[in-house]
Short mmCIF file of C-alpha atoms and ligand atoms in Angstrom, two decimals:
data_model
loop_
_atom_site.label_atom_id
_atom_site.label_comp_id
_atom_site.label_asym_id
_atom_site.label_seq_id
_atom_site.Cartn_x
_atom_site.Cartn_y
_atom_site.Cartn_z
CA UNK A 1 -31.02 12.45 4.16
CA UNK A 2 -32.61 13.04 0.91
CA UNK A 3 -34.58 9.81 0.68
CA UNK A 4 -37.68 12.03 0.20
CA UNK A 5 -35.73 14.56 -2.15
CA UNK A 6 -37.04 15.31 -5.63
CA UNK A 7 -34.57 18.19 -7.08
CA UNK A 8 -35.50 21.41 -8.56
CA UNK A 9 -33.57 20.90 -11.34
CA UNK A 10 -32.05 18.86 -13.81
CA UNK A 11 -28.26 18.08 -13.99
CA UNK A 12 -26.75 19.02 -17.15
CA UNK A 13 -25.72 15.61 -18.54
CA UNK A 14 -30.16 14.67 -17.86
CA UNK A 15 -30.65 17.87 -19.73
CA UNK A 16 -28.22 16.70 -22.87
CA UNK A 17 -29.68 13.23 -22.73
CA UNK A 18 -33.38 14.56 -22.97
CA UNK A 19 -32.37 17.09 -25.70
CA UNK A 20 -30.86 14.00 -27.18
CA UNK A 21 -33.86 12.12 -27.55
CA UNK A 22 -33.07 9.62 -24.43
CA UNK A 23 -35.90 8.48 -22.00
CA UNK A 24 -35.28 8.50 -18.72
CA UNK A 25 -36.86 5.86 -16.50
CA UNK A 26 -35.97 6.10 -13.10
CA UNK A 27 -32.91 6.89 -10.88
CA UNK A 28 -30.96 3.95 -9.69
CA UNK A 29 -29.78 2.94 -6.00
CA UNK A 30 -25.92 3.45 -5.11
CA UNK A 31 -23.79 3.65 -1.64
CA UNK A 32 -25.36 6.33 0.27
CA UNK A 33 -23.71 9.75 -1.10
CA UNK A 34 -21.45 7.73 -3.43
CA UNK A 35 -19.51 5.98 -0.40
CA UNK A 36 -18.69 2.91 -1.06
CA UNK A 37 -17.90 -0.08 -3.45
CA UNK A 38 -20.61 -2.46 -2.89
CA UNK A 39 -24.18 -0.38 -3.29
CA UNK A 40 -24.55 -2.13 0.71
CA UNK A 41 -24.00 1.26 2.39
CA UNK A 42 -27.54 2.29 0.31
CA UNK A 43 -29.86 3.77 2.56
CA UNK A 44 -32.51 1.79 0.83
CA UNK A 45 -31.24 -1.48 1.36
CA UNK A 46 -28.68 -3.54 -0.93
CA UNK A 47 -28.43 -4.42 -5.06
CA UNK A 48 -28.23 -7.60 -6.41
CA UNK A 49 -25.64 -8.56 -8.88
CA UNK A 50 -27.80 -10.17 -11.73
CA UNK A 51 -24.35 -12.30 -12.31
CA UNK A 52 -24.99 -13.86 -9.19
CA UNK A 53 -27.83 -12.36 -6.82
CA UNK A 54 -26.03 -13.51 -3.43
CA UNK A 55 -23.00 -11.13 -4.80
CA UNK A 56 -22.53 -7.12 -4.60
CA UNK A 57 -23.10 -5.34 -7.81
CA UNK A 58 -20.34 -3.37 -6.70
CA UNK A 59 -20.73 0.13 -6.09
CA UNK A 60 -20.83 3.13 -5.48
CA UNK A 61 -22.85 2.98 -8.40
CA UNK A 62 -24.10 -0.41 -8.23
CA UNK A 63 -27.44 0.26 -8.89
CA UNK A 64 -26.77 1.60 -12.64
CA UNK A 65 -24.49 -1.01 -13.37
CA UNK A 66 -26.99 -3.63 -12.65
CA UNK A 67 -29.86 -2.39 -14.05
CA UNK A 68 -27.67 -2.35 -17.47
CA UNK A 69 -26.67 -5.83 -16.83
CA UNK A 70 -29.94 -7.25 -16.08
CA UNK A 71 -31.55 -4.99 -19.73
CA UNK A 72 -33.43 -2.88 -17.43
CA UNK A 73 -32.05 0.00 -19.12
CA UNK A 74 -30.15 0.75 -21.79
CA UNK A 75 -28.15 2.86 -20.69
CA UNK A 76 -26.98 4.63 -17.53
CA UNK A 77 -24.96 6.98 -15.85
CA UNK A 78 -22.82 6.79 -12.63
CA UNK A 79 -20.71 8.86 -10.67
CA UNK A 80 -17.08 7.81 -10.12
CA UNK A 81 -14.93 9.82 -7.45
CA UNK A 82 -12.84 6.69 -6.89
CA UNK A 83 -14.36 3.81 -9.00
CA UNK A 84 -17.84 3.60 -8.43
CA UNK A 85 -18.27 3.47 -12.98
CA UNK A 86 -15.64 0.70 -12.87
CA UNK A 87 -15.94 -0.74 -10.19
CA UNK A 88 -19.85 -1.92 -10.51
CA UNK A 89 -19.20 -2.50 -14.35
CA UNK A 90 -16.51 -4.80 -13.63
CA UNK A 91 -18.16 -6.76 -11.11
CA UNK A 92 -21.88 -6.61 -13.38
CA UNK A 93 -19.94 -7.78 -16.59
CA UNK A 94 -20.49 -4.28 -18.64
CA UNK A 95 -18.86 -1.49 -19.27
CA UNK A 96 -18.31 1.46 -17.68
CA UNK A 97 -16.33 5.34 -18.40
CA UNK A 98 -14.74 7.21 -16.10
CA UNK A 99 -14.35 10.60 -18.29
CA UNK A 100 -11.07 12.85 -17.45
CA UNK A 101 -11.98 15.50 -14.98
CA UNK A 102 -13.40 18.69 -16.66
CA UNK A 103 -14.62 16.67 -19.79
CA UNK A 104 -17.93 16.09 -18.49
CA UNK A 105 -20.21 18.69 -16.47
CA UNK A 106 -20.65 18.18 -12.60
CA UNK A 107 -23.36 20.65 -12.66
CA UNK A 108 -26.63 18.97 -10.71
CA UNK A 109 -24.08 15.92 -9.23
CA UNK A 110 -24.88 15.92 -5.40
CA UNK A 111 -21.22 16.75 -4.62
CA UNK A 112 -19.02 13.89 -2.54
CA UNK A 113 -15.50 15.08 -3.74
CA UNK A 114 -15.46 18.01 -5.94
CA UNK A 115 -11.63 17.59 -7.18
CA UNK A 116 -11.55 13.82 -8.11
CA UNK A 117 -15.28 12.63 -9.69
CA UNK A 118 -16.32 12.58 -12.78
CA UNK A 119 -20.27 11.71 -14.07
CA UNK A 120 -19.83 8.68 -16.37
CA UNK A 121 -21.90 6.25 -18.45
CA UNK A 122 -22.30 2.85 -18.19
CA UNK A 123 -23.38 0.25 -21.60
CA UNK A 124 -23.68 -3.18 -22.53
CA UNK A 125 -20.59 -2.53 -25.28
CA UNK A 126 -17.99 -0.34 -25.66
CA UNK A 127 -19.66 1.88 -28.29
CA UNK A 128 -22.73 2.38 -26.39
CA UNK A 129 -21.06 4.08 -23.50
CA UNK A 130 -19.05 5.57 -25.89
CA UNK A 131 -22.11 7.13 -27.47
CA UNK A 132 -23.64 8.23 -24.30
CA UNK A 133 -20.43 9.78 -23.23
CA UNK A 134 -20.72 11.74 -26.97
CA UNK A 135 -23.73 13.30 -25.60
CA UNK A 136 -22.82 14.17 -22.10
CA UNK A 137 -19.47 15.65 -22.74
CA UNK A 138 -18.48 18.90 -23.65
CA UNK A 139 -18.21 22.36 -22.00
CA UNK A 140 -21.23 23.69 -19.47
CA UNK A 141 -20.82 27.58 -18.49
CA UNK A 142 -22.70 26.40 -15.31
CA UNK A 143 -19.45 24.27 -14.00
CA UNK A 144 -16.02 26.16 -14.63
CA UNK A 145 -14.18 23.14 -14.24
CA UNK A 146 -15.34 21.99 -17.34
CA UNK A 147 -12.62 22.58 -19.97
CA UNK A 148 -13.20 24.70 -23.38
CA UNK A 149 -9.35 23.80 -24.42
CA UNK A 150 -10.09 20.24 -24.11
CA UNK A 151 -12.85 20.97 -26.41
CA UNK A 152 -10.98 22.07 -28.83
CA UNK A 153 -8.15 19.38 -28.30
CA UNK A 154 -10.46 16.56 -28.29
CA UNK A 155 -13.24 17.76 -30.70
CA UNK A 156 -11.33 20.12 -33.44
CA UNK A 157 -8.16 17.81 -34.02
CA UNK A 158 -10.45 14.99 -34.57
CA UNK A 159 -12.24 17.18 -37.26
CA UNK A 160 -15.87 16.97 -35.39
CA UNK A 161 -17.87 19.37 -37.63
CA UNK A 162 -21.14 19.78 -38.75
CA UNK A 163 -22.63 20.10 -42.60
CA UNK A 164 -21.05 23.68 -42.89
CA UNK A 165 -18.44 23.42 -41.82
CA UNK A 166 -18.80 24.75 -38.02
CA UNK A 167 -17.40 23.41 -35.44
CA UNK A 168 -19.70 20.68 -34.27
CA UNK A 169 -21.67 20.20 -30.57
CA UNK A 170 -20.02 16.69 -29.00
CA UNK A 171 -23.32 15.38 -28.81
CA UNK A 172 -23.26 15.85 -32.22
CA UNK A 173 -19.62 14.87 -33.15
CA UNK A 174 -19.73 10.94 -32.46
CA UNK A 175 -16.79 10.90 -32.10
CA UNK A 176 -15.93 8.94 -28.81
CA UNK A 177 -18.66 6.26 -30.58
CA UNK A 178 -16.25 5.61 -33.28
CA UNK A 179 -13.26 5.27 -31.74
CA UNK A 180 -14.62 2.01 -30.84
CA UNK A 181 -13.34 0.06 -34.06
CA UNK A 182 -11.13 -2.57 -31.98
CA UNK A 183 -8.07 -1.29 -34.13
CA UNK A 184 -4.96 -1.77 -31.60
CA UNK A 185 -2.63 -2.48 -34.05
CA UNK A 186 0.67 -0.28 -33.35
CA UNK A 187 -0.92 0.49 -29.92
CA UNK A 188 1.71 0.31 -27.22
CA UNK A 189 -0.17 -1.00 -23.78
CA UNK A 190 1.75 -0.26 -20.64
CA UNK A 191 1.04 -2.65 -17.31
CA UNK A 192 1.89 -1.34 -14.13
CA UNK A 193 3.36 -4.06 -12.24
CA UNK A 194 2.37 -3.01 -9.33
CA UNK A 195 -1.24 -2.66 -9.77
CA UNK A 196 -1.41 -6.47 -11.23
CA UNK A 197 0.66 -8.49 -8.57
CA UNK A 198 -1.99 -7.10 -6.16
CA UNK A 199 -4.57 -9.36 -8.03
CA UNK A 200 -6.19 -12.42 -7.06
CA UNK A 201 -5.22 -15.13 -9.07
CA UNK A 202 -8.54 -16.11 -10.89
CA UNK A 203 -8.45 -12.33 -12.04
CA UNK A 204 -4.56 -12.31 -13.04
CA UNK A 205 -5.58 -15.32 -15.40
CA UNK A 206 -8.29 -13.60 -17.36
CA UNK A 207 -6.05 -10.65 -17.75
CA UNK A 208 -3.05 -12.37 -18.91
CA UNK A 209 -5.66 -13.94 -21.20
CA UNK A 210 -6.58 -10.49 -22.53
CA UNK A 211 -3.61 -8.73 -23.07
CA UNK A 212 -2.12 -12.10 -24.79
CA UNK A 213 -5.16 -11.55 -27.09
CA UNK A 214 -3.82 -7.89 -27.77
CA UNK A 215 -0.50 -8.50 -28.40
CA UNK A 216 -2.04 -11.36 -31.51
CA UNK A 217 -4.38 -8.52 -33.00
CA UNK A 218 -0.85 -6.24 -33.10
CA UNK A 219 -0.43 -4.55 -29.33
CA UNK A 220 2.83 -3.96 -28.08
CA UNK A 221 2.83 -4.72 -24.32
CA UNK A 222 5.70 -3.29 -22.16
CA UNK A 223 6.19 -3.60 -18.54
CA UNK A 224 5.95 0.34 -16.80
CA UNK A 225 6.42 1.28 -13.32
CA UNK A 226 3.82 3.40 -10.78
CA UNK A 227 5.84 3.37 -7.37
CA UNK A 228 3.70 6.08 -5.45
CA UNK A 229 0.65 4.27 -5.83
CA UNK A 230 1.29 2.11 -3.09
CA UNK A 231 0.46 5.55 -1.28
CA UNK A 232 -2.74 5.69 -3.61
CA UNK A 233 -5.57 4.33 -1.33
CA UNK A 234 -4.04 6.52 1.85
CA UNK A 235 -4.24 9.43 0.02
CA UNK A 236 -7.58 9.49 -1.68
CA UNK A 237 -9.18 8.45 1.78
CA UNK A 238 -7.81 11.72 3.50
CA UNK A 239 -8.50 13.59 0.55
CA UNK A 240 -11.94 12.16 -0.20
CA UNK A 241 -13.18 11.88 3.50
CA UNK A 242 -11.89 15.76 3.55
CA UNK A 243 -14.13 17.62 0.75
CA UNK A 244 -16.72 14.99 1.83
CA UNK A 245 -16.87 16.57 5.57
CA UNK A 246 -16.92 20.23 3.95
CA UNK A 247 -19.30 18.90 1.33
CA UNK A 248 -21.72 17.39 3.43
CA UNK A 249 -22.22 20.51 6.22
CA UNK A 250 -24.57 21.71 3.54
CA UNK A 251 -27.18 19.10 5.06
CA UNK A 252 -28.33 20.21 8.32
CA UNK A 253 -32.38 20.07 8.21
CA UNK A 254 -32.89 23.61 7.03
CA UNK A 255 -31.58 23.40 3.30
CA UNK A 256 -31.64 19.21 3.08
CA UNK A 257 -33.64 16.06 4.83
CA UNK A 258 -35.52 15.89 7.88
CA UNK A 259 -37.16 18.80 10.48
CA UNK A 260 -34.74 18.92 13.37
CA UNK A 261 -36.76 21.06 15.06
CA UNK A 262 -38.72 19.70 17.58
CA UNK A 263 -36.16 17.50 18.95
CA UNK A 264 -34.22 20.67 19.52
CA UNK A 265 -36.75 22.95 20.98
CA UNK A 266 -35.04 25.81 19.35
CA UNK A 267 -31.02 25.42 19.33
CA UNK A 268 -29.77 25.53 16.12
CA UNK A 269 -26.85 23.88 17.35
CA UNK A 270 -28.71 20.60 18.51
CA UNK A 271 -31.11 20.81 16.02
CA UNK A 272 -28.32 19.92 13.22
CA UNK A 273 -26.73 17.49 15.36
CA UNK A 274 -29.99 15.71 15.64
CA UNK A 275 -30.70 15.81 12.16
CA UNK A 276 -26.97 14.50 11.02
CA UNK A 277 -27.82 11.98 13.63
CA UNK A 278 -31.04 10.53 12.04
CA UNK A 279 -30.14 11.27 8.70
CA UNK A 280 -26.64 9.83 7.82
CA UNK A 281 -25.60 6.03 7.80
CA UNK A 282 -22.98 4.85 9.57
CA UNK A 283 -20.21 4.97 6.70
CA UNK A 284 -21.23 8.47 5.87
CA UNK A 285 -20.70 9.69 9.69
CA UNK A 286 -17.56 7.53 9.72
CA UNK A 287 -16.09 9.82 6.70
CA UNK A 288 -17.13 13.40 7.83
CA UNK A 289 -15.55 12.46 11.51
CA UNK A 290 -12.33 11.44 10.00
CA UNK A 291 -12.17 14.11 7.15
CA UNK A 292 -13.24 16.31 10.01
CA UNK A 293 -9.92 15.38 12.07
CA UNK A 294 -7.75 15.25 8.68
CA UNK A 295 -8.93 18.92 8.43
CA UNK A 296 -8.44 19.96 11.54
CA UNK A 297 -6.16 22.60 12.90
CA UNK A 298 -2.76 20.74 13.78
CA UNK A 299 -3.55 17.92 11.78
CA UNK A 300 -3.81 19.73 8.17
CA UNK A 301 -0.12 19.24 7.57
CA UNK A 302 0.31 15.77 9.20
CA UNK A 303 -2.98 14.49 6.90
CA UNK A 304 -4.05 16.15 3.92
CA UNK A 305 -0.98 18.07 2.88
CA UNK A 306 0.79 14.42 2.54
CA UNK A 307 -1.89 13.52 0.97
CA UNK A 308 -1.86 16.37 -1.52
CA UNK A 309 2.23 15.47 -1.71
CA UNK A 310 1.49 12.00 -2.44
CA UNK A 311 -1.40 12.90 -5.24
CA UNK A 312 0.98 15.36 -7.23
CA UNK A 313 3.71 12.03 -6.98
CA UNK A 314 0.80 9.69 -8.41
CA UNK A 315 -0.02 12.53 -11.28
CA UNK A 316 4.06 12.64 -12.18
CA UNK A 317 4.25 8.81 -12.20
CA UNK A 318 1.57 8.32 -14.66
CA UNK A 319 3.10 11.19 -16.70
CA UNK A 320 6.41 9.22 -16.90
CA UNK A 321 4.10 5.85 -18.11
CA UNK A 322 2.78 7.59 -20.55
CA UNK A 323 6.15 8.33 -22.57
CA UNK A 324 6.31 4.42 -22.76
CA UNK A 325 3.19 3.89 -23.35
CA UNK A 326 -0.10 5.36 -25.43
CA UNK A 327 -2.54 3.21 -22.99
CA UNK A 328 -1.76 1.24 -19.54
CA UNK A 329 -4.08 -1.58 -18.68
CA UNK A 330 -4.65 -3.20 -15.45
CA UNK A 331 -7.34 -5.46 -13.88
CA UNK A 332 -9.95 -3.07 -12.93
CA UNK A 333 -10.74 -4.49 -9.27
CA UNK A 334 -8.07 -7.11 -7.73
CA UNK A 335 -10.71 -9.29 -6.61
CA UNK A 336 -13.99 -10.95 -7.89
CA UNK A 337 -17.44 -9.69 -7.05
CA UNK A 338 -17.97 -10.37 -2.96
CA UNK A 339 -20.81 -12.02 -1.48
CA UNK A 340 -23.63 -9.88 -0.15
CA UNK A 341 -22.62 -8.75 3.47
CA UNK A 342 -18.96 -10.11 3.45
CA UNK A 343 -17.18 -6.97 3.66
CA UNK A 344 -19.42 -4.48 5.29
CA UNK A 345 -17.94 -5.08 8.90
CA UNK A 346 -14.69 -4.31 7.94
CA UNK A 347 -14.04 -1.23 6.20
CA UNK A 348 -10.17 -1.34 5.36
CA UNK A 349 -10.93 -3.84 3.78
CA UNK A 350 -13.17 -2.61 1.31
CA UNK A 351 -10.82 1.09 0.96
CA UNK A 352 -8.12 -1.76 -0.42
CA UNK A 353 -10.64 -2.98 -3.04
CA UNK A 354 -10.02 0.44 -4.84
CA UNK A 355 -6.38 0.09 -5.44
CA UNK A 356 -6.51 -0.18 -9.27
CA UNK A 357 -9.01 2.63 -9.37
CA UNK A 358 -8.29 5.36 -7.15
CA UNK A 359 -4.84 6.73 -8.61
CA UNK A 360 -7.06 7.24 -12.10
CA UNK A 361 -8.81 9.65 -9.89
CA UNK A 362 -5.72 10.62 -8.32
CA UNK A 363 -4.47 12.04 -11.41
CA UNK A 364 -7.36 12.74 -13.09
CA UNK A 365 -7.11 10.57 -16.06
CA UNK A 366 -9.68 8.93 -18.28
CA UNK A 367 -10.01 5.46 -18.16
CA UNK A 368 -12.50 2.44 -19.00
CA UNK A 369 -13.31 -0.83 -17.29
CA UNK A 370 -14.55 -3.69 -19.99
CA UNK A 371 -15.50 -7.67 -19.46
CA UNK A 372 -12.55 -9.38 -19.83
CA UNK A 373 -13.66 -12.79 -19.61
CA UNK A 374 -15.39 -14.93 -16.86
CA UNK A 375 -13.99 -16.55 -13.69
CA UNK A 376 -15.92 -19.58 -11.79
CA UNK A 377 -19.07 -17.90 -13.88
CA UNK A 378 -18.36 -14.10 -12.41
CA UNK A 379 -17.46 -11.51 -14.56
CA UNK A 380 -13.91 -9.92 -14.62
CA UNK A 381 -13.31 -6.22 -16.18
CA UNK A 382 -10.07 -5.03 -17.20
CA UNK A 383 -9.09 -1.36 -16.77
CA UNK A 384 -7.37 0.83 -19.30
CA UNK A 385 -6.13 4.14 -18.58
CA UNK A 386 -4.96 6.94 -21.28
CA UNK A 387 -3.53 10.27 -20.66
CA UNK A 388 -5.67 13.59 -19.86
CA UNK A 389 -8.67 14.00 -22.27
CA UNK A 390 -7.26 10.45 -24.11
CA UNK A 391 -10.62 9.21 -23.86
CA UNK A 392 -10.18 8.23 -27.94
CA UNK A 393 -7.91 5.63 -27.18
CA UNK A 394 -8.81 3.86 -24.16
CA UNK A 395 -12.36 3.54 -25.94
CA UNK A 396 -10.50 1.90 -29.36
CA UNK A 397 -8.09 -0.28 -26.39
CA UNK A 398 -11.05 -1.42 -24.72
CA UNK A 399 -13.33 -2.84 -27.88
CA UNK A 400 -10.53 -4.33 -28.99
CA UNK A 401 -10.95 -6.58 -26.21
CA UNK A 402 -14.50 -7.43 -27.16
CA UNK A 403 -13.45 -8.89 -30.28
N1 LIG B 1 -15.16 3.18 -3.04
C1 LIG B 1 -14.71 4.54 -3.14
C2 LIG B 1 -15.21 5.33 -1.96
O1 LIG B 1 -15.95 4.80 -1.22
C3 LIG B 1 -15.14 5.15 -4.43
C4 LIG B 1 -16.49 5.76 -4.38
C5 LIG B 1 -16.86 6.56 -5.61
O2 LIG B 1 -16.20 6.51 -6.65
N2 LIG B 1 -17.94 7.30 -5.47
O3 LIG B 1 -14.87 6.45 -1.77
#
């Protein structure tokens, strides 16, 4: 649908990174409209994984994630509604922020689902994502869910000023960039059981490995508890799939993608239809159909009010970890990095990939994924998640685990 595209515009977070200094070299391929967790559903063909080029990069933002891994950037930025920073930076071996929603501007982000993603940045080390999310956060008067209070939580209690004394821009402050000092002495780390007995074993193992390394530099582990997110993957599906069918009625062949109409000969009507036909893939037209039905007089209640029920029962549940705990950490994906084309015929199966990731969204939490340590030569990322606008401390969590 917007294969052809070139925007009008630039998003906010291009516009800080170009004020900034940063180069921009090119835009990078992901799942087409951001659904997806392998970077297969692309509509210009799959990304390698420069780990292993017969595996998925992961995804959505796949295409980010490996062009840090392979050095063909720097730097980049993804969008992550349900995963798509972590999950291709886990599977790539980098790292990869998903900010707290309302740190970071959505202003220019081609919209998927409005209330749960969050533009992050992806870097070879901790402190480089760190930095780049330094430069993209902050307030934006052109997306009012951006948060001035955070500001002034996050950037004034930290003492972010400038020479005179003024309070300082974040881009200016550094201040995510030096939380990354690997200092986890005194830190208490939560696990939620149930988000690591889902793992695969050859994950588990590199986990246990990491958080044993923890507790030696001075980390207090203790065991927490997240029943509702066994509801977690149910209830970001509805919920996703059901902004995502409002969201996506905006591209019809008038405003977005292809002429519909001379296959129409004049009906407006057809002419969309015939331009939703050509122009979305096959996952995309399987979301706005079922987000259509979740939405759907009769249904509402049955669908996305549960859903809505279950997300306020995630939100609580993490609340409740988080008086036990300053950070939780889990294994960012359960499993390691598929093989190209193993799990595109089977959908379900690839929802279930997102378990570890979704309720961050959920609950709209900040959290990190970083390499924990290699499995039969793949890399394995390991998740930690801090409370609303905590990004400080799962930054200073997370280098701690890069020695
Ligand atoms: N895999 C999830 C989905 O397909 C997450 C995608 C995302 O974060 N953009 O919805």
């Amino acid at each position: 649908m917007l294969a052809d595209y070139v925007p009008p515009y630039h998003a906010t977070v291009v516009e800080r990174l170009l004020e900034a200094g940063a180069t921009i070299v090119g835009k990078t391929n992901m799942d087409e409209f951001g659904m997806g967790g392998t970077t297969e559903t692309s509509a210009f063909g799959p990304t390698r994984n420069p780990a292993d080029p017969e595996r998925v990069p992961g995804g959505s933002s796949g295409g980010s994630a490996a062009a840090v891994a392979a050095g063909e950037a720097d730097l980049a930025l993804g969008s992550d509604t349900g995963g798509s920073v972590r999950n291709p930076a886990a599977f790539c071996g980098v790292v990869g922020i998903k900010p707290t929603y309302g740190l970071v501007s959505r202003y220019g982000l081609v919209a998927y689902a409005n209330s749960l993603e969050q533009i992050g940045p992806f870097g070879r080390s901790v402190e480089d994502a760190a930095a780049l999310l330094d430069v993209i956060a902050g307030p934006d008067e052109r997306d009012a869910t951006t948060r001035y209070d955070a500001a002034d939580g996050v950037w004034d209690a930290a003492g972010a000023t400038d020479e005179d004394g003024e309070d300082a821009h974040p881009a200016e402050a550094t201040e995510y960039a030096a939380a990354a000092d690997g200092d986890v002495e005194g830190t208490t780390i939560g696990v939620p059981t149930e988000l690591v007995d889902g793992a695969d074993d050859a994950v588990r193992a590199v986990f246990d490995d990491a958080l044993a390394a923890l507790s030696a530099r001075g980390a207090e582990t203790v065991e927490v508890s997240l029943p509702s997110v066994e509801h977690a993957v149910q209830a970001y599906y509805v919920i996703a799939m059901s902004e995502a069918s409002s969201n996506l009625a905006r591209f019809d062949g008038v405003r977005y993608g292809p002429d519909g109409d001379a296959a129409a000969g004049g009906d407006w009507n057809e002419s969309f239809a015939a331009v939703r036909e050509e122009g979305f893939g096959e996952e995309v037209k399987r979301r706005v159909l079922l987000g259509t039905y979740a939405l759907s007089a009769g249904y509402h209640d049955k669908y996305y009010e549960k859903a809505q029920d279950a997300r306020a029962w995630v939100k609580r549940d993490f609340e409740e970890a988080f008086t036990a705990a300053d950070v939780l950490a889990t294994p960012t994906m359960p499993v390691l990095p598929p093989k190209r084309g193993e799990s595109l015929d089977d959908p379900l199966s690839l929802y279930l990939m997102d378990a570890n990731t979704v309720p961050v969204n959920l609950a709209n939490l900040p959290a990190i994924s970083v390499p924990a340590g290699e499995s039969d030569g793949l890399p394995v990322g390991m998740q930690f998640v801090g409370p609303a606008f905590g990004e400080a401390s799962v930054i200073r969590a997370a280098s701690a685990v890069e020695g």
